[in-house]
Amino acid sequence: MDYCFRSLTRLSVSTIVLAILLSSLSFTCTEAYDALDPNGNITIKWDIISWTPDGYVAVVTMYNFQQYRHISPPGWTLGWTWAKKEVIWSMMGSQTTEQGDCSKYKSAQPHCCKKTPTVVDLLPGTPYNQQIANCCKGGVINSWAQDPNNYASSFQVSVGAAGTTNKTVKPPKNFTLLAPGPGYTCGPAVVGKPTKFITPDGRRVTQAMMTWNVTCTYSQFLAQKTPTCCVSLSSFYNETIVPCPTCTCGCQNNITHPGSCVDAHSPYLASVVNGPGKNTLTPLVQCTKHMCPIRVHWHVKLNYKEYWRVKVTITNFNYRMNYSQWNLVVQHPNFDNLTQIFSFNYKPLTPYSSINDTAMLWGVKFYNDFLNQAGPLGNVQSELLFRKDKSTFTFEKGWAFPRRIYFNGDNCVMPPPDAYPYLPNASSRLRFSLFTIMSTCLAVFFVFV
């Protein structure tokens, strides 16, 4: 009997451990899915526009179909593996980072002979005879919702030692996309409907010989090991300021990891900021308890009869990064009654058309669309005016605070709900009064006994 009990206990423990592992695995997988942008992806179109004696000429275009996640400087890096022994004879609008071993070509030298080429965009100011449409932006691609006129990047490639018909040509495989760091996973090239091109005068339409489509999706887990932003909260009805959770993006540890953060008041601040590593993507953050490069503060500012007002402040604690074309995505149930927004652009995001509770905010061009590096100018702010819906509006139970916040497409860490500023009410004062009375009575009792 005792043996059976021990066996059942071990079985139960094993079952619990297995359930925990499976739940953590499912959490990791589902986290790559963005509920606020369920169809967001980067689509790569590889259009063969003409055949050559030993291959073809193709126009490769990356479309950023993500609502709010863009590719920031230093830009995208695209790689793949050739299916056969292809070479790149020439390119326009981009270049490979290495030529590789082209020693077997005695006369004309190919642009690249590597089996796994790595391609980067050309910089602005490239001579016109090396450009094509939508190229030469330094690899920067804006998000589809924020800047629909600049959500694509293109280059032209002439491929040799490849097939010369639709039946003999093979698509590249193992696509990789850095934007600018890791985070994207690309699927295989799939044959799609041939792309049609309209001539500049709009009077003629041409068609690609063949089109391959590659879809790349983003995962914040792959992009970085730790969060990149956090949220702090405050309100007019409570003196408590709820800070970002301690060690949200890391912990201060200049003993074992010297240089992990910088004291804002250090006399050597300038030399540290401009020292080794200033051109890397590794953040150099100001020493704080949360250690995040970005903090978003949501302050419930004022309460009117029919409206209420919020102030949003974004602060940059990163000394190595200026954020141009930044954006903020906020989810709150009262966005369906947003009346006015000051000094930010606004666009509702409605992936589920019946629900309007998510807003995309970004800066006004030439005014506050540029978030400076850490320092006195490293912040932007705005205020939002909401109209009250009597059926749902309340300041109780943290309703006035956002459900989630994204900065530049990355989910920011919120404080725990039990730490939110609470609304003082009669019941809390009553409990305090009863406690005070009982304490007083007990004190008198023990004094006179």
Coordinates of C-alpha atoms in Angstrom, one line a residue:
M1 CA 0.0 0.0 0.0
D2 CA 2.8 2.4 1.0
Y3 CA 4.7 1.4 -2.2
C4 CA 1.6 2.3 -4.3
F5 CA 1.3 5.7 -2.6
R6 CA 4.9 6.5 -3.2
S7 CA 4.5 5.5 -6.9
L8 CA 1.4 7.7 -7.3
T9 CA 3.2 10.6 -5.6
R10 CA 6.2 10.3 -8.0
L11 CA 3.8 10.0 -11.0
S12 CA 1.9 13.2 -9.8
V13 CA 5.1 15.1 -9.4
S14 CA 6.3 14.0 -12.9
T15 CA 3.0 15.0 -14.4
I16 CA 3.2 18.5 -12.7
V17 CA 6.7 19.0 -14.0
L18 CA 5.8 18.0 -17.5
A19 CA 2.8 20.3 -17.4
I20 CA 4.9 23.2 -16.3
L21 CA 7.5 22.5 -19.1
L22 CA 4.7 22.3 -21.7
S23 CA 3.1 25.5 -20.5
S24 CA 6.4 27.4 -20.6
L25 CA 7.0 26.1 -24.1
S26 CA 3.6 27.2 -25.3
F27 CA 4.2 30.6 -23.7
T28 CA 7.4 31.0 -25.5
C29 CA 5.8 30.1 -28.8
T30 CA 2.7 32.2 -28.5
E31 CA 4.8 35.3 -27.4
A32 CA 6.1 35.5 -30.9
Y33 CA 2.5 36.2 -32.0
D34 CA 1.6 39.8 -31.6
A35 CA -2.1 40.2 -30.7
L36 CA -2.1 43.9 -31.6
D37 CA -0.7 43.3 -35.1
P38 CA -1.6 39.7 -35.9
N39 CA -0.9 40.0 -39.6
G40 CA 2.3 42.0 -39.3
N41 CA 5.4 40.7 -41.2
I42 CA 8.1 41.6 -43.6
T43 CA 7.5 40.2 -47.0
I44 CA 10.4 39.8 -49.5
K45 CA 9.5 39.6 -53.1
W46 CA 12.1 38.2 -55.5
D47 CA 10.9 39.2 -59.0
I48 CA 12.8 37.8 -62.1
I49 CA 12.3 40.6 -64.6
S50 CA 14.5 39.3 -67.5
W51 CA 16.7 36.4 -68.5
T52 CA 20.4 36.6 -69.4
P53 CA 22.7 34.1 -71.2
D54 CA 23.6 32.3 -67.9
G55 CA 21.0 33.5 -65.5
Y56 CA 18.6 36.3 -64.8
V57 CA 18.1 39.8 -63.5
A58 CA 15.8 40.2 -60.4
V59 CA 14.4 43.0 -58.4
V60 CA 14.2 42.2 -54.7
T61 CA 11.8 44.2 -52.6
M62 CA 11.3 44.1 -48.8
Y63 CA 7.8 45.3 -47.7
N64 CA 7.3 46.1 -44.1
F65 CA 3.7 45.1 -43.4
Q66 CA 4.1 45.7 -39.7
Q67 CA 1.8 48.4 -38.3
Y68 CA 4.3 49.9 -35.8
R69 CA 7.6 48.0 -35.9
H70 CA 10.2 49.6 -38.2
I71 CA 13.9 49.0 -39.1
S72 CA 16.1 51.6 -37.6
P73 CA 19.7 52.6 -38.3
P74 CA 22.1 51.0 -39.1
G75 CA 19.5 49.2 -41.2
W76 CA 18.7 45.8 -42.5
T77 CA 21.1 43.0 -43.5
L78 CA 19.7 40.3 -45.8
G79 CA 21.4 36.9 -46.3
W80 CA 20.6 33.6 -48.1
T81 CA 22.1 30.4 -49.4
W82 CA 22.2 29.7 -53.1
A83 CA 20.5 26.5 -54.3
K84 CA 23.2 25.8 -56.9
K85 CA 26.5 27.5 -57.7
E86 CA 25.1 30.9 -58.5
V87 CA 27.2 34.1 -58.5
I88 CA 26.2 37.7 -58.4
W89 CA 27.5 39.6 -61.5
S90 CA 26.3 43.0 -60.5
M91 CA 24.0 44.9 -58.1
M92 CA 22.2 48.2 -58.1
G93 CA 20.8 49.8 -55.0
S94 CA 22.8 47.5 -52.6
Q95 CA 26.0 45.6 -52.2
T96 CA 27.4 42.5 -50.6
T97 CA 29.7 42.9 -47.7
E98 CA 32.2 40.4 -49.1
Q99 CA 33.2 39.4 -52.6
G100 CA 34.4 35.8 -51.8
D101 CA 36.7 33.7 -53.9
C102 CA 36.2 34.6 -57.6
S103 CA 39.6 33.3 -58.8
K104 CA 38.1 30.9 -61.4
Y105 CA 36.8 33.9 -63.3
K106 CA 39.7 35.1 -65.4
S107 CA 38.2 38.0 -67.4
A108 CA 35.1 39.7 -65.8
Q109 CA 35.0 39.6 -62.0
P110 CA 31.6 38.9 -60.4
H111 CA 30.4 41.2 -57.7
C112 CA 30.1 38.2 -55.3
C113 CA 31.0 34.5 -55.5
K114 CA 30.0 33.5 -51.9
K115 CA 27.6 30.6 -51.4
T116 CA 26.0 32.6 -48.6
P117 CA 26.1 36.3 -49.6
T118 CA 25.2 39.0 -47.2
V119 CA 23.6 42.1 -48.6
V120 CA 23.2 45.6 -47.2
D121 CA 21.5 48.8 -48.5
L122 CA 23.5 51.7 -50.0
L123 CA 23.6 55.0 -48.2
P124 CA 21.8 58.2 -49.1
G125 CA 23.7 60.2 -51.6
T126 CA 24.7 57.2 -53.8
P127 CA 25.3 58.2 -57.4
Y128 CA 22.1 58.0 -59.5
N129 CA 23.6 55.4 -61.9
Q130 CA 23.8 53.0 -59.0
Q131 CA 20.3 53.5 -57.7
I132 CA 16.9 52.0 -58.4
A133 CA 13.5 53.0 -56.9
N134 CA 13.1 52.6 -53.1
C135 CA 16.8 52.0 -52.6
C136 CA 19.7 53.7 -50.8
K137 CA 18.1 54.7 -47.4
G138 CA 20.9 53.2 -45.3
G139 CA 18.7 50.1 -44.7
V140 CA 16.0 52.1 -42.8
I141 CA 12.4 51.1 -43.4
N142 CA 9.5 52.8 -41.7
S143 CA 6.4 51.0 -40.4
W144 CA 3.4 50.7 -42.7
A145 CA 1.0 52.6 -40.4
Q146 CA 3.4 55.4 -39.5
D147 CA 4.8 56.2 -43.0
P148 CA 3.0 54.3 -45.8
N149 CA 5.2 56.1 -48.4
N150 CA 8.4 54.6 -47.1
Y151 CA 7.6 51.1 -46.0
A152 CA 9.6 49.3 -48.7
S153 CA 13.3 48.9 -49.8
S154 CA 14.5 47.5 -53.1
F155 CA 17.6 46.4 -55.0
Q156 CA 18.5 44.8 -58.3
V157 CA 20.7 41.8 -58.7
S158 CA 22.1 40.1 -61.8
V159 CA 22.6 36.4 -61.1
G160 CA 24.8 34.1 -63.1
A161 CA 25.5 30.3 -63.2
A162 CA 21.7 29.9 -62.7
G163 CA 18.8 28.5 -64.7
T164 CA 17.5 30.5 -67.6
T165 CA 13.9 29.3 -67.6
N166 CA 11.1 29.0 -65.1
K167 CA 11.7 25.2 -64.9
T168 CA 15.5 25.3 -64.5
V169 CA 15.9 28.2 -62.1
K170 CA 15.8 27.6 -58.3
P171 CA 15.1 30.0 -55.5
P172 CA 17.6 30.8 -52.8
K173 CA 17.0 29.2 -49.4
N174 CA 17.8 29.8 -45.7
F175 CA 16.9 33.5 -45.8
T176 CA 18.1 35.5 -42.8
L177 CA 17.1 39.1 -41.9
L178 CA 18.8 41.3 -39.4
A179 CA 16.9 44.5 -38.7
P180 CA 19.5 45.6 -37.5
G181 CA 19.9 42.9 -34.9
P182 CA 18.3 39.4 -34.6
G183 CA 14.6 38.9 -34.0
Y184 CA 13.3 37.8 -37.4
T185 CA 12.7 34.3 -38.6
C186 CA 12.2 33.8 -42.4
G187 CA 10.3 31.0 -44.0
P188 CA 11.1 29.3 -47.4
A189 CA 10.7 31.0 -50.7
V190 CA 7.3 30.2 -52.2
V191 CA 6.3 30.6 -55.8
G192 CA 3.7 33.4 -56.0
K193 CA 1.6 35.3 -58.6
P194 CA 4.0 37.2 -60.9
T195 CA 4.3 40.8 -59.8
K196 CA 3.1 43.5 -62.2
F197 CA 5.0 46.8 -62.7
I198 CA 3.5 50.1 -63.9
T199 CA 5.7 52.3 -66.0
P200 CA 6.4 55.9 -64.7
D201 CA 4.0 57.4 -67.2
G202 CA 1.3 55.0 -66.1
R203 CA 0.5 53.9 -69.6
R204 CA 2.0 50.4 -69.6
V205 CA 2.1 47.4 -67.3
T206 CA 4.9 44.8 -67.4
Q207 CA 5.0 41.5 -65.6
A208 CA 7.8 39.6 -63.8
M209 CA 8.9 36.3 -65.4
M210 CA 8.6 34.6 -62.0
T211 CA 8.0 35.7 -58.4
W212 CA 9.1 34.1 -55.1
N213 CA 7.7 35.3 -51.8
V214 CA 9.5 35.0 -48.5
T215 CA 7.7 35.9 -45.2
C216 CA 9.7 37.0 -42.1
T217 CA 8.1 37.3 -38.7
Y218 CA 9.4 39.0 -35.5
S219 CA 9.9 37.6 -32.0
Q220 CA 10.9 39.8 -29.1
F221 CA 12.5 36.8 -27.4
L222 CA 14.9 36.3 -30.3
A223 CA 15.6 40.0 -30.6
Q224 CA 17.0 40.5 -27.0
K225 CA 17.4 38.5 -23.8
T226 CA 16.0 41.3 -21.6
P227 CA 13.2 43.8 -22.0
T228 CA 14.1 47.2 -23.5
C229 CA 11.5 49.4 -21.9
C230 CA 9.3 49.8 -18.8
V231 CA 6.3 51.7 -17.5
S232 CA 5.9 53.9 -14.4
L233 CA 2.5 55.2 -13.1
S234 CA 1.1 58.1 -11.1
S235 CA -2.1 59.9 -10.5
F236 CA -3.6 63.1 -9.1
Y237 CA -5.6 61.2 -6.5
N238 CA -2.7 59.4 -4.9
E239 CA 0.8 60.7 -3.9
T240 CA 2.4 57.4 -4.6
I241 CA 4.5 57.2 -7.8
V242 CA 4.8 53.6 -8.9
P243 CA 8.3 53.2 -10.5
C244 CA 9.4 50.7 -13.0
P245 CA 10.0 47.3 -11.3
T246 CA 13.5 47.0 -10.0
C247 CA 16.0 45.2 -12.3
T248 CA 13.4 45.2 -15.2
C249 CA 16.1 45.3 -17.9
G250 CA 19.0 44.2 -15.8
C251 CA 20.7 45.1 -12.5
Q252 CA 23.4 47.6 -11.6
N253 CA 26.6 45.6 -11.3
N254 CA 29.7 47.8 -12.0
I255 CA 31.7 45.4 -9.8
T256 CA 31.5 42.2 -11.9
H257 CA 30.4 44.0 -15.1
P258 CA 32.2 47.4 -15.1
G259 CA 30.6 49.9 -17.5
S260 CA 27.2 48.4 -17.4
C261 CA 25.7 51.8 -16.6
V262 CA 26.8 55.4 -16.3
D263 CA 26.2 57.9 -13.4
A264 CA 24.4 60.9 -14.9
H265 CA 26.4 63.2 -12.6
S266 CA 29.8 61.6 -13.2
P267 CA 32.5 64.1 -14.2
Y268 CA 33.8 61.5 -16.7
L269 CA 30.4 61.1 -18.5
A270 CA 31.5 62.5 -21.8
S271 CA 34.6 60.4 -22.0
V272 CA 32.7 57.2 -21.2
V273 CA 29.9 58.0 -23.8
N274 CA 32.4 58.7 -26.5
G275 CA 34.8 55.9 -25.6
P276 CA 35.1 52.4 -27.1
G277 CA 31.9 50.9 -28.3
K278 CA 30.2 54.2 -29.1
N279 CA 29.3 52.9 -32.6
T280 CA 27.9 49.6 -31.3
L281 CA 24.2 48.7 -30.8
T282 CA 24.9 47.7 -27.1
P283 CA 23.0 50.2 -24.9
L284 CA 25.0 52.3 -22.5
V285 CA 22.3 53.3 -20.0
Q286 CA 22.1 55.7 -17.1
C287 CA 22.3 54.0 -13.7
T288 CA 18.8 53.5 -12.5
K289 CA 17.0 50.9 -10.4
H290 CA 15.2 49.6 -13.5
M291 CA 18.2 49.8 -15.9
C292 CA 16.0 50.2 -19.0
P293 CA 17.0 52.2 -22.1
I294 CA 13.4 53.6 -22.3
R295 CA 10.9 54.5 -19.6
V296 CA 7.2 55.5 -20.4
H297 CA 5.4 57.3 -17.6
W298 CA 1.6 57.5 -17.6
H299 CA 0.2 60.2 -15.3
V300 CA -3.5 60.5 -14.6
K301 CA -3.5 64.3 -14.5
L302 CA -7.0 65.8 -14.1
N303 CA -10.6 64.9 -13.7
Y304 CA -13.4 67.0 -15.2
K305 CA -17.1 66.5 -15.2
E306 CA -17.3 64.9 -18.6
Y307 CA -13.6 64.4 -19.4
W308 CA -10.4 63.2 -17.9
R309 CA -6.8 64.0 -18.8
V310 CA -3.6 62.0 -19.0
K311 CA 0.1 63.0 -19.5
V312 CA 2.5 60.6 -21.2
T313 CA 6.2 61.1 -21.0
I314 CA 8.9 59.0 -22.8
T315 CA 12.4 59.3 -21.4
N316 CA 15.5 57.9 -23.0
F317 CA 18.2 56.6 -20.7
N318 CA 20.4 55.3 -23.5
Y319 CA 23.5 57.4 -24.2
R320 CA 24.2 55.5 -27.4
M321 CA 20.9 55.8 -29.2
N322 CA 18.8 58.6 -30.7
Y323 CA 15.4 57.4 -31.7
S324 CA 14.2 58.9 -34.9
Q325 CA 10.6 58.0 -36.1
W326 CA 9.8 56.5 -32.7
N327 CA 6.3 55.3 -31.9
L328 CA 4.3 54.2 -28.9
V329 CA 1.4 51.8 -28.9
V330 CA -1.0 52.0 -26.0
Q331 CA -3.9 49.7 -25.1
H332 CA -6.7 51.2 -23.0
P333 CA -10.5 50.8 -23.2
N334 CA -11.2 54.5 -23.3
F335 CA -9.4 55.1 -26.6
D336 CA -12.8 54.7 -28.3
N337 CA -13.6 58.1 -26.7
L338 CA -10.3 59.9 -27.3
T339 CA -11.3 63.6 -27.8
Q340 CA -8.0 65.4 -28.3
I341 CA -4.3 64.7 -28.3
F342 CA -1.6 67.4 -28.0
S343 CA 1.8 67.4 -29.8
F344 CA 1.6 63.7 -30.9
N345 CA 0.2 62.1 -34.0
Y346 CA -2.5 59.5 -33.4
K347 CA -3.9 56.5 -35.3
P348 CA -6.3 53.9 -34.0
L349 CA -5.2 50.3 -34.4
T350 CA -8.2 48.0 -34.9
P351 CA -7.0 44.5 -35.8
Y352 CA -10.3 43.3 -34.5
S353 CA -12.7 45.7 -36.1
S354 CA -15.3 45.7 -33.4
I355 CA -12.8 46.8 -30.7
N356 CA -11.2 50.2 -30.7
D357 CA -9.0 50.2 -27.6
T358 CA -5.5 50.5 -29.1
A359 CA -3.7 53.7 -30.2
M360 CA -0.5 54.3 -32.1
L361 CA 1.2 57.5 -31.1
W362 CA 4.3 59.1 -32.7
G363 CA 6.0 62.5 -32.9
V364 CA 5.1 65.5 -35.1
K365 CA 7.7 65.9 -37.9
F366 CA 10.4 68.4 -37.2
Y367 CA 9.0 69.0 -33.7
N368 CA 9.3 65.9 -31.5
D369 CA 9.7 63.0 -33.9
F370 CA 13.3 62.7 -32.7
L371 CA 13.9 61.3 -29.2
N372 CA 17.4 62.5 -28.2
Q373 CA 19.9 60.3 -26.3
A374 CA 20.0 60.3 -22.5
G375 CA 20.3 63.8 -21.0
P376 CA 18.4 67.0 -20.5
L377 CA 16.8 66.7 -23.9
G378 CA 16.2 63.0 -23.9
N379 CA 12.4 63.0 -23.4
V380 CA 9.2 63.8 -25.3
Q381 CA 5.7 64.3 -23.8
S382 CA 2.1 64.9 -24.7
E383 CA -1.3 65.0 -23.1
L384 CA -4.5 63.1 -24.0
L385 CA -8.0 64.1 -23.3
F386 CA -10.7 61.4 -23.0
R387 CA -14.4 61.7 -22.8
K388 CA -16.0 59.7 -20.1
D389 CA -18.3 56.8 -20.9
K390 CA -20.6 56.6 -17.9
S391 CA -21.2 52.9 -18.4
T392 CA -17.5 52.0 -18.0
F393 CA -15.5 55.0 -16.6
T394 CA -14.0 54.6 -13.1
F395 CA -10.8 55.5 -11.3
E396 CA -11.1 52.3 -9.2
K397 CA -9.0 49.2 -9.4
G398 CA -6.4 50.8 -11.8
W399 CA -8.9 51.2 -14.6
A400 CA -7.3 54.5 -15.6
F401 CA -4.0 52.9 -16.4
P402 CA -3.0 51.2 -19.7
R403 CA -3.3 47.5 -20.2
R404 CA -0.1 47.3 -22.2
I405 CA 2.4 49.7 -23.9
Y406 CA 4.8 49.0 -26.8
F407 CA 7.8 51.3 -27.6
N408 CA 9.1 50.8 -31.2
G409 CA 7.3 47.5 -31.4
D410 CA 8.7 46.0 -28.1
N411 CA 6.4 45.2 -25.2
C412 CA 7.2 47.3 -22.2
V413 CA 7.2 45.8 -18.7
M414 CA 4.3 47.1 -16.6
P415 CA 4.3 47.3 -12.7
P416 CA 2.4 44.6 -10.9
P417 CA -1.4 45.4 -10.7
D418 CA -1.3 45.4 -6.9
A419 CA 1.2 48.2 -6.9
Y420 CA -1.0 50.6 -8.9
P421 CA -2.0 53.9 -7.2
Y422 CA -5.3 53.2 -5.5
L423 CA -8.2 55.5 -5.2
P424 CA -8.8 56.6 -1.6
N425 CA -12.4 55.9 -0.5
A426 CA -14.7 55.9 2.5
S427 CA -14.1 52.2 3.2
S428 CA -10.4 52.6 3.6
R429 CA -10.9 55.6 5.9
L430 CA -13.4 53.6 7.8
R431 CA -11.0 50.7 8.3
F432 CA -8.4 53.1 9.4
S433 CA -10.8 54.7 11.9
L434 CA -11.9 51.3 13.3
F435 CA -8.3 50.2 13.7
T436 CA -7.5 53.4 15.4
I437 CA -10.4 53.1 17.9
M438 CA -9.6 49.4 18.6
S439 CA -5.9 50.3 19.2
T440 CA -6.8 53.1 21.5
C441 CA -9.3 51.0 23.5
L442 CA -6.7 48.2 23.9
A443 CA -4.0 50.7 25.0
V444 CA -6.4 52.1 27.7
F445 CA -7.4 48.6 28.8
F446 CA -3.8 47.6 29.4
V447 CA -3.0 50.9 31.2
F448 CA -5.8 50.6 33.7
V449 CA -5.7 46.9 34.3

